[in-house]
Amino acid sequence: MQKTIFSGVQPSGNLHLGNYLGAIRNWVAMQKKYSSIFCIVDLHAITAPQDPKQLKEKIIEVAKIYLAAGIDPEESTIFVQSQIPQHAELMWILNTITKTGELYKMTQFKDKVGASKTKENLLSVDAGLLNYPILMAADILLYDVHLVPVGEDQLQHIELARTLARRFNDRFGETFTVPEPYVLKEGMRIMGLDNPAKKMSKSAPSKYNRIELLDSPDEIREKIRKAVTDSGSAIEYSDEQPAIKNLLNIFSLITNTHPKKIASNFEDQGYKKFKEDLAGSIIEFLSPFQKKYHETSDAEVLMQLKNGKEKLLSIAEKKIKEVKKKVGFI
Ligand code: AMP
Ligand code: TRP
């Protein structure tokens, strides 16, 4: 039997090259080999305030991005998290076997709460943000997923899903498959263009942090032109030059060329030429994807999401029934 993979992206902010290179591209490559489920995690998205009208548009946009990036609905299932109520139901049960300490230590939580983790500050954080990783565990455990392809930033969350699967199995008897993370070294962490110490992120306040997947050629050129560089002017692939290293990583991933080879090609050419060529390569790389995105209709997307929901609902219902029985519900 084929192993199952599951992953998801939040329909908040604008998807960027980090999402594509760290996650979605790997899903496309894996879908032939695995039984694949890709989710639009709208329940996760509302852990930050969302404008309802915009959220609705974003859900469709992310589904369209999946399809345009090459997720094939014949091979894979795409669906919207909130349309399968068993995610929230399983989350509640998993809540009761999770320690709050396991949640407070999460790096993503700490990052989102910000630097000022005073007691007062923590008391004013929404419970949803703290409990976010339990919902993610529910997403994964509901479908007996074997592998979870994500970027490196999600490893801690998958570790919690593993812990909760084992804990539930120990307490109530064998119920859940213990999932494994699947992180490709390449692309696992694309850093911000405005700050190579932090990952490229949908929620970074400045648009100069990221290349968005739907950016126009002019926007891409402008953002790469403004990307921070290191002191000096050498183009070298080294940890001493984190900004250039990040740009070389991006260049390498989209052209399938070793970053050191690219560095040597541009050795004496200066940042300007390097950046012009990088911007050109990104534009070329995104162009077929963007064309497909604009050709995909909302009706097509809605149909695929409906199919996905119908395919998964019976699996989710069966699993929740088993869980409830084990817990002792009648
Ligand atoms: P998010 O943007 O948090 O919804 O993340 C969706 C997926 O993209 C997850 O698998 C992340 O690990 C991955 N991802 C997000 N940002 C980056 C990044 N800067 N580099 C690599 N992967 C990323
Ligand atoms: N938390 C993930 C992120 O922000 C998204 C996500 C939600 C997810 N549920 C998941 C990823 C289940 C993999 C599996 O990137």
CSV table of C-alpha atoms in Angstrom, one decimal, residues 11-313:
chain,number,residue,atom,x,y,z
A,11,PRO,CA,-4.5,31.1,3.6
A,12,SER,CA,-3.1,34.2,5.2
A,13,GLY,CA,-0.7,36.8,3.6
A,14,ASN,CA,0.8,36.2,0.2
A,15,LEU,CA,2.6,32.9,-0.6
A,16,HIS,CA,6.3,33.4,-1.4
A,17,LEU,CA,9.3,31.7,-2.8
A,18,GLY,CA,10.1,30.2,0.7
A,19,ASN,CA,6.7,28.4,0.6
A,20,TYR,CA,7.3,27.2,-2.9
A,21,LEU,CA,10.9,26.0,-2.5
A,22,GLY,CA,10.6,24.8,1.1
A,23,ALA,CA,7.2,23.0,0.7
A,24,ILE,CA,5.0,23.0,-2.4
A,25,ARG,CA,7.7,22.1,-4.9
A,26,ASN,CA,8.5,19.0,-2.8
A,27,TRP,CA,4.8,18.0,-2.7
A,28,VAL,CA,4.6,18.1,-6.4
A,29,ALA,CA,7.6,15.9,-6.7
A,30,MET,CA,6.2,13.4,-4.1
A,31,GLN,CA,2.6,13.1,-5.3
A,32,LYS,CA,3.3,10.2,-7.7
A,33,LYS,CA,4.9,8.1,-5.1
A,34,TYR,CA,2.6,8.7,-2.2
A,35,SER,CA,-1.1,8.9,-1.5
A,36,SER,CA,-1.1,12.7,-1.1
A,37,ILE,CA,-3.3,15.1,0.8
A,38,PHE,CA,-2.8,18.9,0.7
A,39,CYS,CA,-4.8,21.1,2.9
A,40,ILE,CA,-5.6,24.8,3.0
A,41,VAL,CA,-5.5,25.3,6.8
A,42,ASP,CA,-8.0,28.1,7.3
A,43,LEU,CA,-8.6,27.1,11.0
A,44,HIS,CA,-5.0,27.8,11.6
A,45,ALA,CA,-5.1,31.1,9.6
A,46,ILE,CA,-7.7,32.6,12.1
A,47,THR,CA,-5.2,32.3,14.9
A,48,ALA,CA,-4.2,35.8,13.6
A,49,PRO,CA,-7.1,38.2,12.9
A,50,GLN,CA,-8.4,37.9,9.3
A,51,ASP,CA,-10.8,40.0,7.4
A,52,PRO,CA,-13.6,37.6,6.4
A,53,LYS,CA,-13.9,38.8,2.9
A,54,GLN,CA,-10.2,38.6,2.3
A,55,LEU,CA,-10.0,35.2,4.0
A,56,LYS,CA,-12.5,33.8,1.5
A,57,GLU,CA,-10.4,35.1,-1.4
A,58,LYS,CA,-7.2,33.7,0.1
A,59,ILE,CA,-8.6,30.2,0.5
A,60,ILE,CA,-9.4,30.1,-3.3
A,61,GLU,CA,-6.0,31.8,-4.1
A,62,VAL,CA,-4.0,29.1,-2.2
A,63,ALA,CA,-6.0,26.3,-3.8
A,64,LYS,CA,-5.3,27.9,-7.2
A,65,ILE,CA,-1.6,28.1,-6.3
A,66,TYR,CA,-1.5,24.4,-5.5
A,67,LEU,CA,-3.0,23.6,-8.8
A,68,ALA,CA,-0.8,26.0,-10.8
A,69,ALA,CA,2.3,24.7,-9.0
A,70,GLY,CA,1.6,21.3,-10.3
A,71,ILE,CA,-0.5,19.5,-7.7
A,72,ASP,CA,-2.5,17.2,-9.9
A,73,PRO,CA,-6.0,16.5,-8.6
A,74,GLU,CA,-6.0,13.1,-10.3
A,75,GLU,CA,-3.1,12.1,-8.1
A,76,SER,CA,-3.6,14.2,-4.9
A,77,THR,CA,-6.4,15.4,-2.8
A,78,ILE,CA,-6.8,19.1,-2.0
A,79,PHE,CA,-9.3,20.3,0.5
A,80,VAL,CA,-10.2,23.1,3.0
A,81,GLN,CA,-9.6,22.2,6.7
A,82,SER,CA,-12.7,23.9,8.1
A,83,GLN,CA,-14.9,21.8,5.7
A,84,ILE,CA,-14.1,18.6,7.6
A,85,PRO,CA,-15.3,19.2,11.2
A,86,GLN,CA,-13.4,16.2,12.5
A,87,HIS,CA,-10.2,18.3,12.6
A,88,ALA,CA,-11.5,20.5,15.3
A,89,GLU,CA,-13.2,17.6,17.0
A,90,LEU,CA,-10.0,15.5,17.2
A,91,MET,CA,-8.1,18.6,18.3
A,92,TRP,CA,-10.3,18.9,21.4
A,93,ILE,CA,-9.6,15.4,22.4
A,94,LEU,CA,-5.8,15.9,21.8
A,95,ASN,CA,-6.0,19.1,23.9
A,96,THR,CA,-6.7,16.9,26.9
A,97,ILE,CA,-3.5,15.0,26.6
A,98,THR,CA,-1.2,18.0,25.8
A,99,LYS,CA,0.8,19.8,28.5
A,100,THR,CA,0.7,23.6,28.3
A,101,GLY,CA,4.5,23.5,28.7
A,102,GLU,CA,4.8,21.6,25.5
A,103,LEU,CA,3.0,24.5,23.8
A,104,TYR,CA,4.8,27.4,25.5
A,105,LYS,CA,8.1,26.2,24.4
A,106,MET,CA,7.3,26.3,20.6
A,107,THR,CA,9.6,28.6,18.7
A,108,GLN,CA,6.8,29.7,16.4
A,109,PHE,CA,4.6,30.6,19.3
A,110,LYS,CA,7.5,32.6,21.0
A,111,ASP,CA,8.2,34.4,17.7
A,112,LYS,CA,4.6,35.3,17.3
A,113,VAL,CA,4.2,36.6,20.8
A,114,GLY,CA,7.3,38.7,20.3
A,115,ALA,CA,10.2,39.7,22.4
A,116,SER,CA,8.2,41.0,25.4
A,117,LYS,CA,7.2,37.7,27.0
A,118,THR,CA,6.2,39.3,30.2
A,119,LYS,CA,3.4,37.6,32.2
A,120,GLU,CA,0.9,40.2,31.3
A,121,ASN,CA,1.8,39.9,27.6
A,122,LEU,CA,1.3,36.1,27.7
A,123,LEU,CA,-2.0,36.5,29.4
A,124,SER,CA,-3.3,38.6,26.5
A,125,VAL,CA,-2.3,36.1,23.8
A,126,ASP,CA,-5.3,34.3,22.2
A,127,ALA,CA,-5.6,30.6,23.3
A,128,GLY,CA,-5.8,29.7,19.6
A,129,LEU,CA,-2.3,30.8,19.0
A,130,LEU,CA,-1.0,28.7,21.8
A,131,ASN,CA,-3.0,25.6,20.9
A,132,TYR,CA,-2.2,25.9,17.2
A,133,PRO,CA,0.2,22.9,17.2
A,134,ILE,CA,-2.5,20.6,18.6
A,135,LEU,CA,-4.7,21.4,15.7
A,136,MET,CA,-1.8,20.6,13.4
A,137,ALA,CA,-1.3,17.3,15.2
A,138,ALA,CA,-5.0,16.6,14.6
A,139,ASP,CA,-4.7,17.3,10.9
A,140,ILE,CA,-1.9,14.8,10.6
A,141,LEU,CA,-3.2,12.0,12.9
A,142,LEU,CA,-6.7,12.0,11.5
A,143,TYR,CA,-5.5,10.4,8.2
A,144,ASP,CA,-2.8,8.0,9.6
A,145,VAL,CA,-0.2,10.0,7.7
A,146,HIS,CA,3.3,8.5,7.4
A,147,LEU,CA,5.2,11.5,6.1
A,148,VAL,CA,4.8,15.3,6.5
A,149,PRO,CA,6.7,17.3,3.9
A,150,VAL,CA,7.4,20.8,5.4
A,151,GLY,CA,10.0,23.4,5.8
A,152,GLU,CA,12.4,23.2,8.8
A,153,ASP,CA,10.4,25.6,10.8
A,154,GLN,CA,7.6,23.1,11.3
A,155,LEU,CA,9.8,20.3,12.8
A,156,GLN,CA,8.9,21.1,16.4
A,157,HIS,CA,5.2,20.9,15.6
A,158,ILE,CA,5.6,17.5,14.0
A,159,GLU,CA,7.5,16.3,17.0
A,160,LEU,CA,4.5,17.2,19.1
A,161,ALA,CA,2.2,15.3,16.7
A,162,ARG,CA,4.5,12.3,17.2
A,163,THR,CA,4.4,12.7,21.0
A,164,LEU,CA,0.6,12.9,21.0
A,165,ALA,CA,0.2,9.9,18.8
A,166,ARG,CA,2.3,7.8,21.1
A,167,ARG,CA,0.7,9.2,24.2
A,168,PHE,CA,-2.8,8.5,22.9
A,169,ASN,CA,-1.8,5.0,21.7
A,170,ASP,CA,-0.2,4.2,25.1
A,171,ARG,CA,-3.2,5.4,27.0
A,172,PHE,CA,-6.1,4.1,24.9
A,173,GLY,CA,-4.5,1.4,22.7
A,174,GLU,CA,-3.1,1.5,19.2
A,175,THR,CA,-5.0,4.1,17.2
A,176,PHE,CA,-2.7,6.5,15.4
A,177,THR,CA,0.2,6.1,13.0
A,178,VAL,CA,3.2,8.0,14.3
A,179,PRO,CA,4.2,10.4,11.5
A,180,GLU,CA,7.7,11.3,10.3
A,181,PRO,CA,8.7,14.7,9.2
A,182,TYR,CA,10.1,15.0,5.7
A,183,VAL,CA,12.4,18.0,5.2
A,184,LEU,CA,14.6,18.4,2.1
A,185,LYS,CA,17.9,20.0,3.0
A,186,GLU,CA,17.7,22.2,-0.1
A,187,GLY,CA,15.2,25.0,0.3
A,188,MET,CA,14.3,24.1,3.9
A,189,ARG,CA,14.9,27.7,5.0
A,190,ILE,CA,14.8,30.6,2.7
A,191,MET,CA,15.7,33.7,4.5
A,192,GLY,CA,14.2,37.2,4.3
A,193,LEU,CA,15.6,39.5,1.6
A,194,ASP,CA,15.6,42.4,4.1
A,195,ASN,CA,17.1,40.4,6.9
A,196,PRO,CA,19.0,37.1,6.4
A,197,ALA,CA,18.8,36.3,10.0
A,198,LYS,CA,15.0,35.6,9.8
A,199,LYS,CA,13.1,33.3,7.5
A,200,MET,CA,11.2,34.7,4.6
A,201,SER,CA,7.7,35.0,5.9
A,202,LYS,CA,4.1,35.9,4.8
A,203,SER,CA,3.7,37.9,8.0
A,204,ALA,CA,6.8,40.0,7.8
A,205,PRO,CA,5.7,43.6,7.8
A,206,SER,CA,7.8,44.8,4.8
A,207,LYS,CA,7.0,43.6,1.3
A,208,TYR,CA,10.8,43.7,0.7
A,209,ASN,CA,11.1,40.6,2.9
A,210,ARG,CA,9.9,38.3,0.2
A,211,ILE,CA,9.3,37.5,-3.5
A,212,GLU,CA,5.7,36.7,-3.7
A,213,LEU,CA,4.6,34.0,-6.1
A,214,LEU,CA,2.3,36.4,-7.9
A,215,ASP,CA,4.7,39.3,-8.1
A,216,SER,CA,5.1,41.1,-11.4
A,217,PRO,CA,8.5,41.1,-13.2
A,218,ASP,CA,8.9,44.8,-12.1
A,219,GLU,CA,8.2,44.0,-8.5
A,220,ILE,CA,10.6,41.1,-8.6
A,221,ARG,CA,13.4,43.3,-10.1
A,222,GLU,CA,12.8,46.0,-7.5
A,223,LYS,CA,12.8,43.6,-4.6
A,224,ILE,CA,16.0,41.9,-5.6
A,225,ARG,CA,17.6,45.2,-6.3
A,226,LYS,CA,16.7,46.3,-2.7
A,227,ALA,CA,17.7,43.0,-1.1
A,228,VAL,CA,20.3,43.5,1.6
A,229,THR,CA,23.8,42.4,0.9
A,230,ASP,CA,26.8,41.8,3.2
A,231,SER,CA,29.6,44.2,3.8
A,232,GLY,CA,32.2,43.9,1.0
A,233,SER,CA,31.5,43.2,-2.5
A,234,ALA,CA,32.6,39.6,-3.0
A,235,ILE,CA,30.2,37.0,-4.2
A,236,GLU,CA,31.1,34.0,-2.1
A,237,TYR,CA,29.1,31.1,-0.8
A,238,SER,CA,29.9,31.3,2.9
A,239,ASP,CA,28.3,31.6,6.3
A,240,GLU,CA,30.3,34.9,6.7
A,241,GLN,CA,28.0,36.3,4.1
A,242,PRO,CA,24.5,35.2,5.0
A,243,ALA,CA,22.7,37.6,2.7
A,244,ILE,CA,24.6,36.6,-0.4
A,245,LYS,CA,24.4,33.0,0.7
A,246,ASN,CA,20.6,33.2,0.8
A,247,LEU,CA,20.5,34.8,-2.7
A,248,LEU,CA,22.8,32.1,-4.0
A,249,ASN,CA,20.6,29.4,-2.5
A,250,ILE,CA,17.6,30.9,-4.2
A,251,PHE,CA,19.5,31.2,-7.5
A,252,SER,CA,20.7,27.6,-7.1
A,253,LEU,CA,17.3,26.1,-6.4
A,254,ILE,CA,15.5,27.8,-9.3
A,255,THR,CA,18.3,27.0,-11.8
A,256,ASN,CA,19.3,23.6,-10.5
A,257,THR,CA,22.9,24.7,-10.3
A,258,HIS,CA,25.3,24.3,-7.4
A,259,PRO,CA,25.5,27.6,-5.4
A,260,LYS,CA,29.3,27.5,-5.5
A,261,LYS,CA,29.3,27.3,-9.2
A,262,ILE,CA,27.0,30.3,-9.5
A,263,ALA,CA,29.2,32.2,-7.0
A,264,SER,CA,32.3,31.5,-9.2
A,265,ASN,CA,30.4,32.6,-12.4
A,266,PHE,CA,29.8,35.9,-10.8
A,267,GLU,CA,33.0,36.2,-8.9
A,268,ASP,CA,34.3,39.4,-10.4
A,269,GLN,CA,31.1,40.9,-11.7
A,270,GLY,CA,29.8,42.8,-8.7
A,271,TYR,CA,26.4,42.8,-7.0
A,272,LYS,CA,24.6,44.7,-9.6
A,273,LYS,CA,25.0,42.2,-12.4
A,274,PHE,CA,24.5,39.3,-10.0
A,275,LYS,CA,21.2,40.7,-8.9
A,276,GLU,CA,20.0,41.5,-12.4
A,277,ASP,CA,20.6,38.0,-13.5
A,278,LEU,CA,19.0,36.5,-10.3
A,279,ALA,CA,15.9,38.7,-10.9
A,280,GLY,CA,15.8,37.5,-14.5
A,281,SER,CA,16.0,33.9,-13.4
A,282,ILE,CA,13.2,34.3,-10.9
A,283,ILE,CA,11.0,35.9,-13.4
A,284,GLU,CA,11.6,33.1,-15.9
A,285,PHE,CA,11.1,30.5,-13.2
A,286,LEU,CA,7.7,31.9,-12.0
A,287,SER,CA,6.4,32.7,-15.5
A,288,PRO,CA,4.8,29.3,-16.4
A,289,PHE,CA,3.4,29.0,-12.9
A,290,GLN,CA,1.8,32.4,-13.1
A,291,LYS,CA,0.4,31.7,-16.5
A,292,LYS,CA,-1.3,28.6,-15.2
A,293,TYR,CA,-2.5,30.4,-12.1
A,294,HIS,CA,-4.3,33.0,-14.2
A,295,GLU,CA,-5.8,30.4,-16.5
A,296,THR,CA,-7.3,28.5,-13.6
A,297,SER,CA,-10.9,29.5,-12.9
A,298,ASP,CA,-12.6,29.8,-9.5
A,299,ALA,CA,-15.2,27.3,-10.7
A,300,GLU,CA,-12.4,24.7,-11.4
A,301,VAL,CA,-10.9,25.3,-7.9
A,302,LEU,CA,-14.2,25.0,-6.1
A,303,MET,CA,-15.0,21.8,-7.9
A,304,GLN,CA,-11.7,20.3,-6.9
A,305,LEU,CA,-12.1,21.4,-3.3
A,306,LYS,CA,-15.6,19.8,-3.2
A,307,ASN,CA,-14.2,16.5,-4.6
A,308,GLY,CA,-11.4,16.6,-2.0
A,309,LYS,CA,-13.9,17.1,0.8
A,310,GLU,CA,-16.0,14.2,-0.4
A,311,LYS,CA,-13.1,11.9,-0.6
A,312,LEU,CA,-11.7,12.6,2.9
A,313,LEU,CA,-14.9,13.0,4.9
